[in-house]
Structure formats: structure tokens, C-alpha cells
PDB file of C-alpha atoms in Angstrom:
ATOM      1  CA  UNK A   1       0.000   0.000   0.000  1.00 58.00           C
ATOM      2  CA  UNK A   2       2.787   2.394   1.125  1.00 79.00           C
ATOM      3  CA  UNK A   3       4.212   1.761  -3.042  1.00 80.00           C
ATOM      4  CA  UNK A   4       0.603   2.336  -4.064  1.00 78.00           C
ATOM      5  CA  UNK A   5       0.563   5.484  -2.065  1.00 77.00           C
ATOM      6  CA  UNK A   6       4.494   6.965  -2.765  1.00 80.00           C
ATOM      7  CA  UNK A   7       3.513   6.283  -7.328  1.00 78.00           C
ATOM      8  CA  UNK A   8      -0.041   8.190  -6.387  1.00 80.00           C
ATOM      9  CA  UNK A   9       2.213  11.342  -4.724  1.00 79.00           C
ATOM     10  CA  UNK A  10       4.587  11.513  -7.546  1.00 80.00           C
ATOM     11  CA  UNK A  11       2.158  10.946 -10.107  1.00 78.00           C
ATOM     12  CA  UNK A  12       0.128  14.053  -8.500  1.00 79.00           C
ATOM     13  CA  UNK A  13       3.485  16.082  -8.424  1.00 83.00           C
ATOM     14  CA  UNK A  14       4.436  15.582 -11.987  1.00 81.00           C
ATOM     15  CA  UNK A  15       0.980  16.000 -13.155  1.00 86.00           C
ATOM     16  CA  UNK A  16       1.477  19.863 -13.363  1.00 85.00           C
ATOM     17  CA  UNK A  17       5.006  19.911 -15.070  1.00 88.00           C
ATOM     18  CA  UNK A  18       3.841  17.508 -17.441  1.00 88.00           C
ATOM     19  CA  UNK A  19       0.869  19.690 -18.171  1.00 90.00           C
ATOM     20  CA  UNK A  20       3.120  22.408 -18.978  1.00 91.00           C
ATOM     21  CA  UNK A  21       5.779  20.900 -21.042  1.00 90.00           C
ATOM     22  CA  UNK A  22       2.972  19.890 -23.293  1.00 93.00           C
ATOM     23  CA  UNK A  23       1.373  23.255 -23.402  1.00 94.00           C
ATOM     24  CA  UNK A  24       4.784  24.411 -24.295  1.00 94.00           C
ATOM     25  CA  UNK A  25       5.419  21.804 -26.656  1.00 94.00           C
ATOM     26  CA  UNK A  26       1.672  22.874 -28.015  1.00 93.00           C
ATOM     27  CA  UNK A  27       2.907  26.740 -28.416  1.00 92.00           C
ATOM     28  CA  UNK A  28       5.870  25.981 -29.838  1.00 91.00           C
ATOM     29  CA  UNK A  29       4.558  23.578 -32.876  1.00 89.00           C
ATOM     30  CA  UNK A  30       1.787  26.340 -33.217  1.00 88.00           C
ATOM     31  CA  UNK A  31       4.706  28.897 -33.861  1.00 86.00           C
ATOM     32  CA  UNK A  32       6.455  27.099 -36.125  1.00 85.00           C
ATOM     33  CA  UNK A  33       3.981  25.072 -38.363  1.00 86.00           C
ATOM     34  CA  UNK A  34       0.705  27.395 -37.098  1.00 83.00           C
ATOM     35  CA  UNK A  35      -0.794  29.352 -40.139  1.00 82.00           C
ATOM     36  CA  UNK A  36       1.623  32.457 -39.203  1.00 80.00           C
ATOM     37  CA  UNK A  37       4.476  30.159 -38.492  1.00 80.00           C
ATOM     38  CA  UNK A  38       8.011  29.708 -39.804  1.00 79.00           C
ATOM     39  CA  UNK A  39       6.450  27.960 -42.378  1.00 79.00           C
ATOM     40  CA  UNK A  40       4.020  30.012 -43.434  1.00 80.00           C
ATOM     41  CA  UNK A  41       7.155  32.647 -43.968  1.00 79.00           C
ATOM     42  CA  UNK A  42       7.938  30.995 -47.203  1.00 76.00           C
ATOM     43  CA  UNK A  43       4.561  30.991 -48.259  1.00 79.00           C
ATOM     44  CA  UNK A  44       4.258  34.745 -47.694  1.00 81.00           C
ATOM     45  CA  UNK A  45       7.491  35.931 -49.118  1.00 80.00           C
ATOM     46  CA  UNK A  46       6.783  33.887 -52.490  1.00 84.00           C
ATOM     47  CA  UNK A  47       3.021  35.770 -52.425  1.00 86.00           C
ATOM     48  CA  UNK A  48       5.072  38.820 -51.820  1.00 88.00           C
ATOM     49  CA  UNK A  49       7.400  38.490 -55.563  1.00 90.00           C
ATOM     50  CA  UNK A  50       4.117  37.299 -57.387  1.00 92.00           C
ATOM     51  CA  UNK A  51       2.144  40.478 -55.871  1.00 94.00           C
ATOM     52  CA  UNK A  52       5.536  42.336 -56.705  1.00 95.00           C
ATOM     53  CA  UNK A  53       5.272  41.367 -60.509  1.00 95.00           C
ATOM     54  CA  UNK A  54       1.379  41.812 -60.853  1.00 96.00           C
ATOM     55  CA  UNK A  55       2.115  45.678 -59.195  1.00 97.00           C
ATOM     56  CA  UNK A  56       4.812  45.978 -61.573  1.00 97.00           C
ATOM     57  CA  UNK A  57       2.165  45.113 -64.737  1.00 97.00           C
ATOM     58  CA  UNK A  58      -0.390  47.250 -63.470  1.00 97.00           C
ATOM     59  CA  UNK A  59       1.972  50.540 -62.991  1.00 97.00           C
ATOM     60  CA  UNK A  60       3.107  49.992 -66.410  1.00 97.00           C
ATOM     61  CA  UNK A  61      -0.723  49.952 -67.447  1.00 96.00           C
ATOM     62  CA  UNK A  62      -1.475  53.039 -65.443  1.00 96.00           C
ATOM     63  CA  UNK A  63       2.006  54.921 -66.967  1.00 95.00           C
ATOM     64  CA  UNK A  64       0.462  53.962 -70.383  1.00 92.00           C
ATOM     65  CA  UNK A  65      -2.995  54.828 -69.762  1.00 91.00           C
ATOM     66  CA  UNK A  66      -1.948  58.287 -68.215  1.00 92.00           C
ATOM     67  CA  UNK A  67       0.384  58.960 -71.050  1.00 87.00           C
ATOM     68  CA  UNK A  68      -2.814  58.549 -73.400  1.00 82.00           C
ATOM     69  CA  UNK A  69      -5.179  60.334 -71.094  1.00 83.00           C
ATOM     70  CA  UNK A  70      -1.849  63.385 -71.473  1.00 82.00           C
ATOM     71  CA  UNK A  71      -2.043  63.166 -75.252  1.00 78.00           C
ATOM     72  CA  UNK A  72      -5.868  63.599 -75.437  1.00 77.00           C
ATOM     73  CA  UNK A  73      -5.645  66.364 -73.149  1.00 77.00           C
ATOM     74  CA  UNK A  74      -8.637  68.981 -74.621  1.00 76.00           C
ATOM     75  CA  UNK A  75      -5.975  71.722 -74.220  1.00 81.00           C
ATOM     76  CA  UNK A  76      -3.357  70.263 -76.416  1.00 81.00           C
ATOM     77  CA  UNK A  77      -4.246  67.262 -78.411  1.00 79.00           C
ATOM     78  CA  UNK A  78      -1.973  65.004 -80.339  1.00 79.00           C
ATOM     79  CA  UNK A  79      -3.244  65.239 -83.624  1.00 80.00           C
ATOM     80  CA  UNK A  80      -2.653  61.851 -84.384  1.00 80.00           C
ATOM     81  CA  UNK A  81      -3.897  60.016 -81.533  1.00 78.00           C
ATOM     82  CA  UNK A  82      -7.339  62.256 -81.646  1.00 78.00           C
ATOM     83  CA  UNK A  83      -7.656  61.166 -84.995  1.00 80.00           C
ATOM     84  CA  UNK A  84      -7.154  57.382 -84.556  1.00 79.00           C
ATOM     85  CA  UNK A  85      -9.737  57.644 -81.593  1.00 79.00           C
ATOM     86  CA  UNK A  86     -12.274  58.964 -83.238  1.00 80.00           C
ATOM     87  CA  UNK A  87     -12.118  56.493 -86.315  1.00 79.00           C
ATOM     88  CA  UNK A  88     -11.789  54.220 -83.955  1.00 77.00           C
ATOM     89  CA  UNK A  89     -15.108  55.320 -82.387  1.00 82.00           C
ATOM     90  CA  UNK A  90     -17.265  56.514 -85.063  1.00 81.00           C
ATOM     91  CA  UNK A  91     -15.820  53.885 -87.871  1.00 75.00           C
ATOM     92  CA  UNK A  92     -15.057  56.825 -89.601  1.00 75.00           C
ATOM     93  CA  UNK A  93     -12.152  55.884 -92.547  1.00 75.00           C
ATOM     94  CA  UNK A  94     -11.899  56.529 -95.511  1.00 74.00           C
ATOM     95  CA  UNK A  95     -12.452  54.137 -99.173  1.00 76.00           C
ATOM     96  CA  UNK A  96      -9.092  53.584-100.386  1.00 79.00           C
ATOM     97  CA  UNK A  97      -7.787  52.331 -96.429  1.00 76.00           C
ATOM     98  CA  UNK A  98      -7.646  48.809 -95.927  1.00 78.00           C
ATOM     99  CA  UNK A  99      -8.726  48.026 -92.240  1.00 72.00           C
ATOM    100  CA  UNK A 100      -6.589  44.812 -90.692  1.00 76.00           C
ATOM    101  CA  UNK A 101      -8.314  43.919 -87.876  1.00 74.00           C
ATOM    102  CA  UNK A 102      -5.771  42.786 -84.771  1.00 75.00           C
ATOM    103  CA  UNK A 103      -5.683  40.792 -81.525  1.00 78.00           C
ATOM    104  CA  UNK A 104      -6.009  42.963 -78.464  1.00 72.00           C
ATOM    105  CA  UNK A 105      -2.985  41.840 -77.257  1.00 66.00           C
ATOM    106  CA  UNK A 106      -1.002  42.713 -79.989  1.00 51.00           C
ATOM    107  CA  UNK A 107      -2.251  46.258 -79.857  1.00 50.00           C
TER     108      UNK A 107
END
């Protein structure tokens, strides 16, 4: 009984360490595989470069949109480009032309 007794008492005392070590243990795999973990670093960082290279596409679209919006400015107008909108608009061209239609990525 007295063995019984002295595995019940140390059993009860390492009870609470125990507890902790495995709430540690818990924290610490949470940290490092958790969904803002070390893992999740690499994850973010190649997000990062692909959001890089999309922000890089669109700032080139906005540089050439603004440069058009500049050129059909009503104060000074590129002669040109005013023209090509507005045949491009009102299908305005004239008999001898011949139209080649293109892709709109090759634009």
C-alpha cells in the first residue's frame, strides 16, 4: 500500500510539469507550423514576388494609360492620336484604307 501510495504522490506532483511541457510543446509547434508560423514565412514571401510582378504590370498599365489620357488632353491634343480615336469610335475611314483587324494583345 505504502508503493501504491508513494507512485499516487509523484504521479500528482508531476501531473502539473507535465501539463506544462505539453502546453509548451503545443505553443511551440503552433509557432512554427501554425498558419503564421516559420512555415508560413515561405509561403508569404513567395506571395510577396508574385504580388511584386502583378504591381509591376499594373503601374506599367497606369504609366500607359496616363500617357494617353496626357495626349488627349482637350488643351493640347496630339493630332494623331485624336484622330485614330475617333475612327476608332465613329468607324469613320476613308475608301481607299484597308482596315486589318488585330488581336487585343497585340495592340
Amino acid at each position: 500500500m505504502t508503493q501504491r501510495h508513494k507512485f499516487r504522490k509523484s504521479m500528482s506532483r508531476a501531473t502539473g510539469p507535465a501539463l506544462a511541457v505539453i502546453a509548451v510543446l503545443a505553443m511551440l509547434g503552433y509557432a512554427i507550423f501554425g498558419p503564421t508560423g516559420l512555415y508560413a514565412w515561405g509561403d508569404y514571401s513567395q506571395s510577396v514576388e508574385k504580388q511584386r510582378v502583378v504591381l509591376n504590370e499594373l503601374a506599367k498599365k497606369e504609366r500607359e494609360l496616363q500617357n494617353r489620357v496626357n495626349l488627349l488632353d482637350q488643351r493640347r491634343v496630339d493630332p494623331d492620336l485624336a484622330e485614330e480615336y475617333v475612327r476608332s469610335k465613329l468607324g469613320a475611314y476613308h475608301p481607299d484604307e484597308v482596315i486589318i483587324p488585330m488581336e487585343p494583345e497585340a495592340e
